[in-house]
C-alpha angles and dihedrals in degrees: 000000000000095000096050092043091047091052090047091050095050093044090049091057088092105056113229095004094108138025099226125198121166116204113215117193090187112026090179087063089215091136098028119122088226089067096037104042128102088239101211136152131204140177099203102105131135093223122077089213092057091045091052093048091050092048090053089047096052091046089054093046092050092057097035095113092064098029095054097031114138104155139331128337098044113225115270119186095182094242109196121185110195092139134237122274118212119189127200134197118220088271092055101040095091091056091048090052092048091050090047091055091051091047094049091048087058098047100262114151103225131145127212109220130196118219093264090052090048090052091050092052098035110028091176092059118103106220102173093117097029119105099178143358133205117208122190109225098194141359095044130100143075142290143181105285093188090052090050091051092049091049091052090046095050093047094045090051091047088054094052104275116142128213123211130184102236143109123237111234098167143338136239126197111236108185106293092346140067128233 
């Protein structure tokens, strides 16, 4: 899936450094989480580590067409960045404010919105029991997870990675390698 193909892609960045074989239990990907997931990305975390990982992820996704290009057409995962909207009741508004401060300190573009501001932006939203909202202004949205996995797979294979229909049931150390 996307994780194995991503690892294969990054390991294959240094030609000849690794002998890369990806084991695929389901090469049709019919039951793979890469094909079945919501495939979204957000910046609104309370942990600087998670924020940083997501910032690196969105930067990668934004340049994916050229980074993972092998041949025409260039990969396109349909990245859309409308942002995430988090809503808090009066009991949760302090936590939303604390998270907002952490996010802003780490470069996340997120706006805190009062109920009237939420109503102005989202007239369909019922805000009677909402005390505060947090709206991501960039770096948050969704994409085609299956397309991402296929782009990683194609690039990894182009850089020497091999794919084998198999399921790992154990591992044995074989000198510097693993079987």
